[in-house]
Coordinates of C-alpha atoms and ligand atoms in Angstrom, one line a residue:
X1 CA 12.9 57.4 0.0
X2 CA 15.2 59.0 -2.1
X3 CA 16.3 57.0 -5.2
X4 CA 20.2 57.6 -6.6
X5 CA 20.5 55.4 -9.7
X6 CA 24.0 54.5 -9.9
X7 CA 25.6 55.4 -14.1
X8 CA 27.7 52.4 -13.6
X9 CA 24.8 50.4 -15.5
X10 CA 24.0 52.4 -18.1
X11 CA 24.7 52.2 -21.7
X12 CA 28.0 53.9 -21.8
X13 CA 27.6 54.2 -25.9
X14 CA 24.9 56.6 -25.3
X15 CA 25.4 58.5 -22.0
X16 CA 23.6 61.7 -23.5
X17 CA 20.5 59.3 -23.9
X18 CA 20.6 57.8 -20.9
X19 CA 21.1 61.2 -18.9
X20 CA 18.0 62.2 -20.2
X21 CA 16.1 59.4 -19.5
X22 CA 17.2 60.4 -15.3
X23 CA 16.7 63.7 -15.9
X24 CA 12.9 62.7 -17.1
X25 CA 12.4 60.0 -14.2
X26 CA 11.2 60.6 -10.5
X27 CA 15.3 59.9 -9.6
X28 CA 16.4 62.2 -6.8
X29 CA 20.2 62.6 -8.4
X30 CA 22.8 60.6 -10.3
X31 CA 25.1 58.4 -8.5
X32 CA 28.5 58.2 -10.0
X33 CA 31.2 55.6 -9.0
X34 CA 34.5 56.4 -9.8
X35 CA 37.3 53.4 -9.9
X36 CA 41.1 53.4 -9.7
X37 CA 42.0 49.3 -9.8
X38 CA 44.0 50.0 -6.8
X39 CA 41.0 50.8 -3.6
X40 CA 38.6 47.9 -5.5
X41 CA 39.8 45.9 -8.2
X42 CA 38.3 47.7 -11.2
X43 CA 38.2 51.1 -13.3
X44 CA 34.9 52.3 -14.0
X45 CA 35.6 56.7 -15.7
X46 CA 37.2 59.7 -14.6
X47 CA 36.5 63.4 -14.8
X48 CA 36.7 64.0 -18.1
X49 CA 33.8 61.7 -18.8
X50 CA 32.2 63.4 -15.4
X51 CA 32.7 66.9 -16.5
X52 CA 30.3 66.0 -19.6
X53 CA 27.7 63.7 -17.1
X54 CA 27.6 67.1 -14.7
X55 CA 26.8 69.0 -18.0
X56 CA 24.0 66.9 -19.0
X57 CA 22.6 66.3 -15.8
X58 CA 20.0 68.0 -14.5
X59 CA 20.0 66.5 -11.1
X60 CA 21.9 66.6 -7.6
X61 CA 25.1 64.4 -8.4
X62 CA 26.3 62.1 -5.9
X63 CA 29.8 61.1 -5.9
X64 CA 31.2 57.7 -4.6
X65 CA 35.2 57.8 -4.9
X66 CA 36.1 54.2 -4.6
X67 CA 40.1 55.2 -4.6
X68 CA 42.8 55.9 -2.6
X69 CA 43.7 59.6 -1.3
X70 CA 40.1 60.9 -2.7
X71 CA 41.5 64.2 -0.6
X72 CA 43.6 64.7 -3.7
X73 CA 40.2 64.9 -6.2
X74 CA 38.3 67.6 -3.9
X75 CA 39.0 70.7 -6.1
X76 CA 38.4 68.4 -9.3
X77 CA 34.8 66.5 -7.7
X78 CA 34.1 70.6 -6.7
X79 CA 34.4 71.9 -10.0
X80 CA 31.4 69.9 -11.2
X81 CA 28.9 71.0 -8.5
X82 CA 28.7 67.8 -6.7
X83 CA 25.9 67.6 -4.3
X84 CA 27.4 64.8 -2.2
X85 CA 31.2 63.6 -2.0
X86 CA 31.3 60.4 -0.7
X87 CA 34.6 58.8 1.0
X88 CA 35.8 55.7 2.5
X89 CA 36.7 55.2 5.7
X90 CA 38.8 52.5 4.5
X91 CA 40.7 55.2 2.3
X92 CA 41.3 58.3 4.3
X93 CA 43.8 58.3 7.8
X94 CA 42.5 61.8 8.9
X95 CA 38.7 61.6 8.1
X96 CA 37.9 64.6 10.4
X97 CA 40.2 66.7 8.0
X98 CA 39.4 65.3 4.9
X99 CA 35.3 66.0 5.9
X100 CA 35.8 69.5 6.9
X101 CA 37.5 70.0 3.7
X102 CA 34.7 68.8 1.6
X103 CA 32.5 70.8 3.3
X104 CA 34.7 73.8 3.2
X105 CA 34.7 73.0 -0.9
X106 CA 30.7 74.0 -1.1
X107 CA 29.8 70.0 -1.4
X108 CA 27.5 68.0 1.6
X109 CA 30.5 65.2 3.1
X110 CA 29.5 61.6 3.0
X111 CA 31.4 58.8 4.4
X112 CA 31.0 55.3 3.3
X113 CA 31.7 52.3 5.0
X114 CA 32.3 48.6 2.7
X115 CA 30.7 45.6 4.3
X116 CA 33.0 44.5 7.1
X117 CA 33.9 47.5 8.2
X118 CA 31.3 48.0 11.5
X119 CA 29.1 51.2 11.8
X120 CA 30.2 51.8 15.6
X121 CA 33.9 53.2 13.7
X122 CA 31.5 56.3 13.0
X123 CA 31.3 57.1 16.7
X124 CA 33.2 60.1 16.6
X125 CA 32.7 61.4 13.1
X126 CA 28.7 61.0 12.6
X127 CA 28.0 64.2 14.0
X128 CA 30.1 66.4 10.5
X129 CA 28.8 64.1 8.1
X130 CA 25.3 64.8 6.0
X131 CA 25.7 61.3 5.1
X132 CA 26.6 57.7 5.3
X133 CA 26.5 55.2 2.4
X134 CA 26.6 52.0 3.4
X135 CA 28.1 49.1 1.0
X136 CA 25.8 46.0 0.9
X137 CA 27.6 44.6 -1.3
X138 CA 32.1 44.6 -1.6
X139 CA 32.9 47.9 -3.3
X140 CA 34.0 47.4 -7.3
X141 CA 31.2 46.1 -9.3
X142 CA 27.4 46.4 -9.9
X143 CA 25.3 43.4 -10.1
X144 CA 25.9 41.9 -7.2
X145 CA 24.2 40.0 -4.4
X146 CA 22.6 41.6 -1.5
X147 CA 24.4 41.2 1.9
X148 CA 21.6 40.3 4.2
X149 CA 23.7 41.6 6.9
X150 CA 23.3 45.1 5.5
X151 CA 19.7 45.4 7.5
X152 CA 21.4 45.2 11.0
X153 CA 23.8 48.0 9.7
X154 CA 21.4 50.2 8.7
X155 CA 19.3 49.7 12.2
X156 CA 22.5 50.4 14.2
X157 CA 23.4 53.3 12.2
X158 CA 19.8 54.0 12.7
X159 CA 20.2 54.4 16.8
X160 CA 23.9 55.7 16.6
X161 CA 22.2 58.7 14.8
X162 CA 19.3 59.1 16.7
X163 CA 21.5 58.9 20.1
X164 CA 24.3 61.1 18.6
X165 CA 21.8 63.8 17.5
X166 CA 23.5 63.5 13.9
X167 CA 21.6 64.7 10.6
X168 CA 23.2 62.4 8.3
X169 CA 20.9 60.3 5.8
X170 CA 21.7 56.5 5.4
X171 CA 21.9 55.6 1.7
X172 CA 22.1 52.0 0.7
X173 CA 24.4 50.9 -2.6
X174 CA 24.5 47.5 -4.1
X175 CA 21.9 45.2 -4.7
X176 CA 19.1 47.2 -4.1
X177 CA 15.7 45.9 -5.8
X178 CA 12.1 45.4 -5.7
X179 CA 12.8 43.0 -2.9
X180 CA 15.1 44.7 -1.4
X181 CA 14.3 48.1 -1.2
X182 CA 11.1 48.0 1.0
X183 CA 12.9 46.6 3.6
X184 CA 16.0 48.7 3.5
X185 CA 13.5 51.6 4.2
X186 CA 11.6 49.4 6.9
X187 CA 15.1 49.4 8.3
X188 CA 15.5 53.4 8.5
X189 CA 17.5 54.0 4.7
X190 CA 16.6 57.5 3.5
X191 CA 18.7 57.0 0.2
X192 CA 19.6 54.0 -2.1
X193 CA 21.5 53.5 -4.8
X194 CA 20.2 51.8 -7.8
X195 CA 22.3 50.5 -10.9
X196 CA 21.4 47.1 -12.7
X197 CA 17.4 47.8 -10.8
X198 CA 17.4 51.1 -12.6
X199 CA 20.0 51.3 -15.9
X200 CA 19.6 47.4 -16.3
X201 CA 15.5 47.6 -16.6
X202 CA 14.1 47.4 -20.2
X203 CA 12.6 50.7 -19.4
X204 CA 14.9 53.2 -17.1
X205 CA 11.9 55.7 -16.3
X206 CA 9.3 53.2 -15.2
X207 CA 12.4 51.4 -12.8
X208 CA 12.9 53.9 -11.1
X209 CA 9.0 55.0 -10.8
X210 CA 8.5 51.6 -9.6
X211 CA 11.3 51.1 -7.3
X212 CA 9.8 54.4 -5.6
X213 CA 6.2 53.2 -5.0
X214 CA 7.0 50.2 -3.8
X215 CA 9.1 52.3 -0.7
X216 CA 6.0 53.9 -0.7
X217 CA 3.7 51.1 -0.5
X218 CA 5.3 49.7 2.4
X219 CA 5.0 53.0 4.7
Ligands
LIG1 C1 29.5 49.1 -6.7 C2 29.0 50.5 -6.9 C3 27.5 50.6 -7.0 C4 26.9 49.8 -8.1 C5 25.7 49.2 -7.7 O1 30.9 49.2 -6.4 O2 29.4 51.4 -5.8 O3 27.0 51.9 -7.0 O4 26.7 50.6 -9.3 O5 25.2 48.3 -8.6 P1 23.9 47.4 -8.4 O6 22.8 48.3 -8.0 O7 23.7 46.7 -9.7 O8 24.3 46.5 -7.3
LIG2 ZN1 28.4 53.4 -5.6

């Protein structure tokens, strides 16, 4: 399992800190959600904050554009060496264009789908992705509850791969714990996002040790 610990929980008075403390864990890259109040209902930072994280961080960085038209940020999410750019399919009319110019941009294209939207949308798309972030949990805010209906996602998205022929990696945001994350594996997640379970623990470095091992454990 790859573990993404989403920024969104940390402690915002000390970013340099806390950047550190990722760069020192077993994390796999940063996960950074970026808010407008108009695609969810809430603004989390923008890129001049990010051009400082992408400094700092020593890590793959994983982007997750919760806002409408994310086509227009592709130069800006570029510019600081993003690993992954992550969409919605809610947000973008011509996904096949917007993907190909992601890709064309140098970053690995991600499409993510919020809770109601079904996985069988992806039909025609899976195959120029390297990714698809599921929400299991509605797109906006960290610390929420898990959407049990998440596990039947990931096992269709599981076969709708497999069938396809498709490389893309499931990753897994919202709600993911030491309960939680065993199972999402179980279920064929290769990735999940982490924020109150990693940047809410008492001690970030041993969270996301833990919520490794216990992926582990269960294999
Ligand atoms: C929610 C964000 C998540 C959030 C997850 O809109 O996309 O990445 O940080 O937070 P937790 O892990 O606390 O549910
Ligand atoms: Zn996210």
């Amino acid at each position: 399992m790859l573990l993404s610990p989403s920024l969104l929980a940390a402690d915002f008075s000390d970013l340099k800190g806390q950047i550190a403390l990722l760069n020192e864990s077993e994390a796999d890259m940063l996960h950074l959600d970026v808010m407008d109040g108009v695609f969810v209902p809430n603004i989390s930072f923008g890129f001049p904050v990010l051009r400082h994280v992408a400094r700092l961080c020593q890590k793959p960085l994983d982007v997750h554009l919760m806002i409408v038209e994310p086509q227009k940020f592709i130069p800006q999410v570029a510019a600081l060496g993003a690993y992954y750019m992550n969409v919605h399919y809610e947000a973008v009319t011509h996904l096949h264009r917007v993907i190909w110019q992601i890709r064309e941009a140098g970053m690995h294209p991600a499409v993510t789908l919020n809770p109601s939207t079904p996985v069988s949308v992806l039909a025609d798309i899976i195959r120029d992705v390297d990714m698809v972030l599921l929400m299991s949990v509605n797109p906006g805010f960290g610390g929420q509850k898990f959407i049990e209906h998440t596990y039947t996602k990931v096992r269709q998205l599981r076969q709708l791969i497999e069938e396809t022929g498709s490389k893309a990696l499931i990753e897994i945001d919202g709600g993911v714990n030491m309960q939680t994350a065993p199972l999402l594996v179980e279920a064929g997640a290769d990735i999940l996002v982490a924020g109150s379970a990693v940047y809410g623990a008492e001690d970030v470095v041993k969270a996301a040790h833990d919520l490794k091992a216990v992926c582990q454990m269960d294999k």
